[in-house]
PDB file of C-alpha atoms in Angstrom:
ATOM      1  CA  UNK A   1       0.000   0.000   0.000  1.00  0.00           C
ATOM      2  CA  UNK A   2       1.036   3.583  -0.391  1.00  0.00           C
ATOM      3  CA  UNK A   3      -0.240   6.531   1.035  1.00  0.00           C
ATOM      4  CA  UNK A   4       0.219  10.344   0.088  1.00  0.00           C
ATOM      5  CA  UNK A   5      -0.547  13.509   2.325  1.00  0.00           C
ATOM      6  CA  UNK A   6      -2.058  15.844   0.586  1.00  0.00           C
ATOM      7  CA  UNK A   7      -2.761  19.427   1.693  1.00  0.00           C
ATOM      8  CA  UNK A   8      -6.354  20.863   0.150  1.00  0.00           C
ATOM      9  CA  UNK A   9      -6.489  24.068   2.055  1.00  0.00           C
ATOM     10  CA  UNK A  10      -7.693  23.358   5.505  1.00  0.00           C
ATOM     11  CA  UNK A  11      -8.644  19.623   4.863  1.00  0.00           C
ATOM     12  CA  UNK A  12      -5.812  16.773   4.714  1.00  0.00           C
ATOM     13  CA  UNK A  13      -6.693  13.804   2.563  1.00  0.00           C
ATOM     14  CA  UNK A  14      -4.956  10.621   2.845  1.00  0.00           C
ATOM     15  CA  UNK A  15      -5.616   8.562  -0.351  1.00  0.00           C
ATOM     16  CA  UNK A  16      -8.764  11.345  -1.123  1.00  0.00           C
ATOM     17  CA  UNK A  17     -10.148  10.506   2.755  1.00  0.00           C
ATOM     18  CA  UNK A  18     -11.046  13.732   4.494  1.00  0.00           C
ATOM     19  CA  UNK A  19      -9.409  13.548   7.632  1.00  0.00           C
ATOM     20  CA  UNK A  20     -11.980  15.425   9.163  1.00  0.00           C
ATOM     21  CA  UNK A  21     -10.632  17.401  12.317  1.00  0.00           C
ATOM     22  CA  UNK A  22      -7.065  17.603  11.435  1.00  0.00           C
ATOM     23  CA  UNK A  23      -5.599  20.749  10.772  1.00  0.00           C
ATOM     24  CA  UNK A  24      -2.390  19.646   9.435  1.00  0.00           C
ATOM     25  CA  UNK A  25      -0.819  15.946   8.808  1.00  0.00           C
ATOM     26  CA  UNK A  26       3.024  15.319  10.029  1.00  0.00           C
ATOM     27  CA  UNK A  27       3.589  11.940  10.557  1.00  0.00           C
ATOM     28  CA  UNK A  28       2.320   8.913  10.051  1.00  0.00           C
ATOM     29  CA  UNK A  29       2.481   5.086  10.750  1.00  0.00           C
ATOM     30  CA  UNK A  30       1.170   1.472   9.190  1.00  0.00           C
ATOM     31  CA  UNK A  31       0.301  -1.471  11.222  1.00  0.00           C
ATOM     32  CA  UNK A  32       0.286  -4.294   8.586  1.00  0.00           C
ATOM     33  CA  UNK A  33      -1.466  -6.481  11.091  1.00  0.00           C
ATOM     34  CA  UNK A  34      -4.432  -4.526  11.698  1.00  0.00           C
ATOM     35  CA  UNK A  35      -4.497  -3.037   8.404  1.00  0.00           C
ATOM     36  CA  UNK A  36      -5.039   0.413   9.683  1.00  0.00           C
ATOM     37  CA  UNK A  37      -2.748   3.620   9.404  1.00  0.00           C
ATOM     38  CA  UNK A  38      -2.167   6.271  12.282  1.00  0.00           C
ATOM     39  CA  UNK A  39      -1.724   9.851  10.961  1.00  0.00           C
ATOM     40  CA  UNK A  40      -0.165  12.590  13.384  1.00  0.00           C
ATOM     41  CA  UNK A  41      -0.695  15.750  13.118  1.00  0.00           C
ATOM     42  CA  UNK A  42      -2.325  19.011  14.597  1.00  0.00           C
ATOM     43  CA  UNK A  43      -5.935  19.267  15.728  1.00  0.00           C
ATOM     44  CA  UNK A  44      -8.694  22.301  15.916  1.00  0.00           C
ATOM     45  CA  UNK A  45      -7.884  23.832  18.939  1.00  0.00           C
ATOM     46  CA  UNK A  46      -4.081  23.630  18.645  1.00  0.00           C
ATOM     47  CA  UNK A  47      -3.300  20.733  20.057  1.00  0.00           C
ATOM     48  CA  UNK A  48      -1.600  17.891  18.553  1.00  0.00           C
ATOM     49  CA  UNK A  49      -3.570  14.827  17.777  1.00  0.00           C
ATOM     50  CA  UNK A  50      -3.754  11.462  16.045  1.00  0.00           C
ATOM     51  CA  UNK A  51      -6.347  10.147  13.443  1.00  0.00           C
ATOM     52  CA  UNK A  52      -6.740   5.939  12.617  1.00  0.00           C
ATOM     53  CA  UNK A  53      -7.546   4.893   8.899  1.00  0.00           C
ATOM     54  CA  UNK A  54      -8.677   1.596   8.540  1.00  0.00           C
ATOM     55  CA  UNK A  55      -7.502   0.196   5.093  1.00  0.00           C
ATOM     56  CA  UNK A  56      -8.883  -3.323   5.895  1.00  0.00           C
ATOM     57  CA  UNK A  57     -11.522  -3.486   3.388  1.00  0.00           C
ATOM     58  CA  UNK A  58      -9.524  -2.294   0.291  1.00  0.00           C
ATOM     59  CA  UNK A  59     -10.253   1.145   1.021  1.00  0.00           C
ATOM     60  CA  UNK A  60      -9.461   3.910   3.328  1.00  0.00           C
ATOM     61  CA  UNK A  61     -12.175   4.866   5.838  1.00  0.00           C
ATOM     62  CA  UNK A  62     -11.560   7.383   8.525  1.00  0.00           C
ATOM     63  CA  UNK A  63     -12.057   5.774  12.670  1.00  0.00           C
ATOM     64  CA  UNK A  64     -11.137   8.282  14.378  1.00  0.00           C
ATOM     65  CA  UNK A  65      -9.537  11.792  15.088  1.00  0.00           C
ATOM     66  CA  UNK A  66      -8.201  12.737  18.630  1.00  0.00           C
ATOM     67  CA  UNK A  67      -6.727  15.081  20.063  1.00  0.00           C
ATOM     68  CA  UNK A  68      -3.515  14.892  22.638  1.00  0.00           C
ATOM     69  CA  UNK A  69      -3.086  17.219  25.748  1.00  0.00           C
ATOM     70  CA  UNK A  70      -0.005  18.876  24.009  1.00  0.00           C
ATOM     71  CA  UNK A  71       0.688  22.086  22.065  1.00  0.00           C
ATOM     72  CA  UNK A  72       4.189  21.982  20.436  1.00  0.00           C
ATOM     73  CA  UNK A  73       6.273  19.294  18.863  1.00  0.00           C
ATOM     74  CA  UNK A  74       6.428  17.343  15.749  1.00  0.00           C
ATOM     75  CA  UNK A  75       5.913  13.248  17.213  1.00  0.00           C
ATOM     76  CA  UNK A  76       7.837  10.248  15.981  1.00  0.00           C
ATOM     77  CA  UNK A  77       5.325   7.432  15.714  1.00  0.00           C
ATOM     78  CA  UNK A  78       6.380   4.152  17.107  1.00  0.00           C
ATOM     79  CA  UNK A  79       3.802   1.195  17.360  1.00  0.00           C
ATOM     80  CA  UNK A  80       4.058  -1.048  20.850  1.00  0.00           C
ATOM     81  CA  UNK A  81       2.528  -4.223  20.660  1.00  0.00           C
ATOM     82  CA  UNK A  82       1.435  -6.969  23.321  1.00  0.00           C
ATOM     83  CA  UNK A  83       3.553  -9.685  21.730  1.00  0.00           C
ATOM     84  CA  UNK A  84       4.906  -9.309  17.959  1.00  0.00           C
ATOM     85  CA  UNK A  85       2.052 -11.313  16.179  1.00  0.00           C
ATOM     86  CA  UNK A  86      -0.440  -8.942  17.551  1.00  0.00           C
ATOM     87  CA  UNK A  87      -1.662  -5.539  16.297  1.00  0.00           C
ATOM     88  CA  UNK A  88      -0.187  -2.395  18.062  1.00  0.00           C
ATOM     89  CA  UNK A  89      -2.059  -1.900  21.641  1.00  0.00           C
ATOM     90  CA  UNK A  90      -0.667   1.486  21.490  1.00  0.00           C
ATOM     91  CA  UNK A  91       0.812   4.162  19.478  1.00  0.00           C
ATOM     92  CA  UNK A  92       4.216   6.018  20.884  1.00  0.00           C
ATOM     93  CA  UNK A  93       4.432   9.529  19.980  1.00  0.00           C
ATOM     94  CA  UNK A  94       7.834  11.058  20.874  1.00  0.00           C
ATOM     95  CA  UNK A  95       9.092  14.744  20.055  1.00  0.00           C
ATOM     96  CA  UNK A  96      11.246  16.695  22.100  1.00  0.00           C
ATOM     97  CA  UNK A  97       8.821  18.546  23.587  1.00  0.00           C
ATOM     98  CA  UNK A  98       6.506  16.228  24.510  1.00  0.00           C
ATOM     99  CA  UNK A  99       5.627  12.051  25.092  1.00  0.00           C
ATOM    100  CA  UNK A 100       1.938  10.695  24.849  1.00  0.00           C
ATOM    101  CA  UNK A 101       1.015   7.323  24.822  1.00  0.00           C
ATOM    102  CA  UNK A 102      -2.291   6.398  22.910  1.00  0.00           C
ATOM    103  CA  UNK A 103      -4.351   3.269  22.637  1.00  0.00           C
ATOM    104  CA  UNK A 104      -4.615   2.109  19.406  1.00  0.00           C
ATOM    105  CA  UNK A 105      -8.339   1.154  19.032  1.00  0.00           C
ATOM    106  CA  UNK A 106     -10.132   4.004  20.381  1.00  0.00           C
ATOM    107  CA  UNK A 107      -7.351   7.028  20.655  1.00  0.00           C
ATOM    108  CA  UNK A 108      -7.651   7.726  24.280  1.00  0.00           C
ATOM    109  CA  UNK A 109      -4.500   9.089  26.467  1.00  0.00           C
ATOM    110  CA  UNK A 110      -3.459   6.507  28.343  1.00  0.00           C
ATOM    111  CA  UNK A 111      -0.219   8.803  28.934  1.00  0.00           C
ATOM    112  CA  UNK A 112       0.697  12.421  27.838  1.00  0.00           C
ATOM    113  CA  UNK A 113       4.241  14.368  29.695  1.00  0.00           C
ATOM    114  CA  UNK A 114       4.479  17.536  28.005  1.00  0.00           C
ATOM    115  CA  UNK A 115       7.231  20.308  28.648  1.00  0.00           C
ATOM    116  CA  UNK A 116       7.079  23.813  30.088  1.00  0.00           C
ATOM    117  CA  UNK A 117       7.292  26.488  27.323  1.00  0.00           C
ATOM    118  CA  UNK A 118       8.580  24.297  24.162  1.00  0.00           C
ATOM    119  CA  UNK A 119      11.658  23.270  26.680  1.00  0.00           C
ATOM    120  CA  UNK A 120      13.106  19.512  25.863  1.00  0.00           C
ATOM    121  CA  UNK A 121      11.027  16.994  28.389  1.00  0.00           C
ATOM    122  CA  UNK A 122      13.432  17.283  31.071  1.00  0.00           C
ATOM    123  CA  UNK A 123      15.323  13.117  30.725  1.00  0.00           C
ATOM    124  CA  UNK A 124      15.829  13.791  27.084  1.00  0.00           C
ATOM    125  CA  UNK A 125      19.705  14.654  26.381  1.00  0.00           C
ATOM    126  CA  UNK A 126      20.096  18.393  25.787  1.00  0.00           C
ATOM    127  CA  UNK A 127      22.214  19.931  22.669  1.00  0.00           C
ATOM    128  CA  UNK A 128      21.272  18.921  19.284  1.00  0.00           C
ATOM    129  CA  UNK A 129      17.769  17.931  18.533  1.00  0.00           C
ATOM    130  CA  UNK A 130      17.140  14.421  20.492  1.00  0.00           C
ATOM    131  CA  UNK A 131      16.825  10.894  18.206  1.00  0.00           C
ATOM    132  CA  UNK A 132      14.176   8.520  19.838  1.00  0.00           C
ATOM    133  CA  UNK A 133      13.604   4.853  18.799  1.00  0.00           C
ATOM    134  CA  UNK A 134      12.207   2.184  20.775  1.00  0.00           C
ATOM    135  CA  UNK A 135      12.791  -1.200  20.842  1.00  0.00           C
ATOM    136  CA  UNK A 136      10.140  -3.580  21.087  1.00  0.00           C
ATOM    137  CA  UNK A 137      12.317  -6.651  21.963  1.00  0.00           C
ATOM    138  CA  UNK A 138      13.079  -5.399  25.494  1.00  0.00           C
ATOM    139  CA  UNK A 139       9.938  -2.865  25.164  1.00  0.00           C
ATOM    140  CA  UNK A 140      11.993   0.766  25.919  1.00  0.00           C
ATOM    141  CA  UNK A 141      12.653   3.825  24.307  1.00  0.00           C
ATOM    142  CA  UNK A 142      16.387   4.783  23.405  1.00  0.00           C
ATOM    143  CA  UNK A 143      17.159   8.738  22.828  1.00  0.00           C
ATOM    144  CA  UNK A 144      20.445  10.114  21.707  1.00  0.00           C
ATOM    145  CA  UNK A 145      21.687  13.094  21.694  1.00  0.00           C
ATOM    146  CA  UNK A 146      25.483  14.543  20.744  1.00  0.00           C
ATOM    147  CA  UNK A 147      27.281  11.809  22.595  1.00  0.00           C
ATOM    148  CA  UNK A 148      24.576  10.450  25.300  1.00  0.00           C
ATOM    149  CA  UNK A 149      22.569   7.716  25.027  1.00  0.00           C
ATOM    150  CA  UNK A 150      19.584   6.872  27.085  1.00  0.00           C
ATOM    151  CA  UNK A 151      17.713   4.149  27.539  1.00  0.00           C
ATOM    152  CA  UNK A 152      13.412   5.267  29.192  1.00  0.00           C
ATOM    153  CA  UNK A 153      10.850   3.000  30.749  1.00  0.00           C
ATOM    154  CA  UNK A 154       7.838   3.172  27.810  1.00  0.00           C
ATOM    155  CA  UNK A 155       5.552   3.831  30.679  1.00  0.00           C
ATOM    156  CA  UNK A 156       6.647   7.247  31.674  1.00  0.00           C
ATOM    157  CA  UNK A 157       9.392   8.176  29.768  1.00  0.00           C
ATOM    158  CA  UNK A 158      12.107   8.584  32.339  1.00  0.00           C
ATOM    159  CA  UNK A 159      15.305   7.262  32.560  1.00  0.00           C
ATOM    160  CA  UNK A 160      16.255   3.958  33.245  1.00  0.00           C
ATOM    161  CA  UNK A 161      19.819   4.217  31.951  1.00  0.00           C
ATOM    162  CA  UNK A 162      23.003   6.543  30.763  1.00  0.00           C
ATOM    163  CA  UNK A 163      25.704   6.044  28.707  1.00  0.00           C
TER     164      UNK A 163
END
């Protein structure tokens, strides 16, 4: 499957779907087992938000559009699943600014840490923009920054480990 963004105005489309109540796309992520792409992005209202497409049936039809308690940052998506055969049971969005965590078949916050002002969350490295990837073997997060790397709990975000 392939997917474009495409900006009509005020109205993204994904594949000519109306994502209605997104503002703007940014991101986006495919879970091959559930057959259903995640699409970040900002929401009315400002805040940053998430929509779910299901492609199951050949075609794209919108779930869901929700919004996240955060106002700044541009999230990396990163699915987290209950065992690797599964479909994602949440979705990971990481930016420097802020971390939610968002269940995958309705949308709802299960976690959101946002920072003060547009400051980096306060256990990401400081200095050049922050790398995030997460590793669903051991189930954390890894961020890197200029010469530290970290290793976060998924549930919170905070450190678990320096080098």
């Amino acid at each position: 499957l392939v997917f474009t963004l495409k900006d009509k105005g005020s109205m993204e489309l994904v594949d000519g779907i109306k994502l209605d109540g997104m503002k703007k796309t940014k991101k986006m992520i495919y879970d091959a087992i559930a057959d259903a792409l995640y699409v970040a992005g900002n929401v009315s209202g400002g805040k940053r938000g998430l929509a779910k497409v299901d492609t199951s049936s050949g075609s794209s039809d919108l779930v869901w559009v929700r919004s996240v308690n955060a106002d700044i940052g541009t999230p990396v998506l990163h699915l987290r699943r209950k065992n690797f055969k599964s479909k994602a049971a949440e979705i990971l969005m990481m930016s420097r600014s802020f971390y939610a965590r968002v269940d995958a078949s309705d949308g709802s916050e299960i976690y959101v840490k946002q920072a003060d002002g547009g400051e980096y969350l306060p256990w990401l490295p400081k200095g050049v923009t922050p790398q995030a990837a997460y590793d669903p073997t051991r189930d954390v997060i890894y961020t890197t920054g200029d010469t530290i790397l970290r290793e976060h709990k998924v549930t919170t975000g905070s450190v678990v480990a320096e080098e």
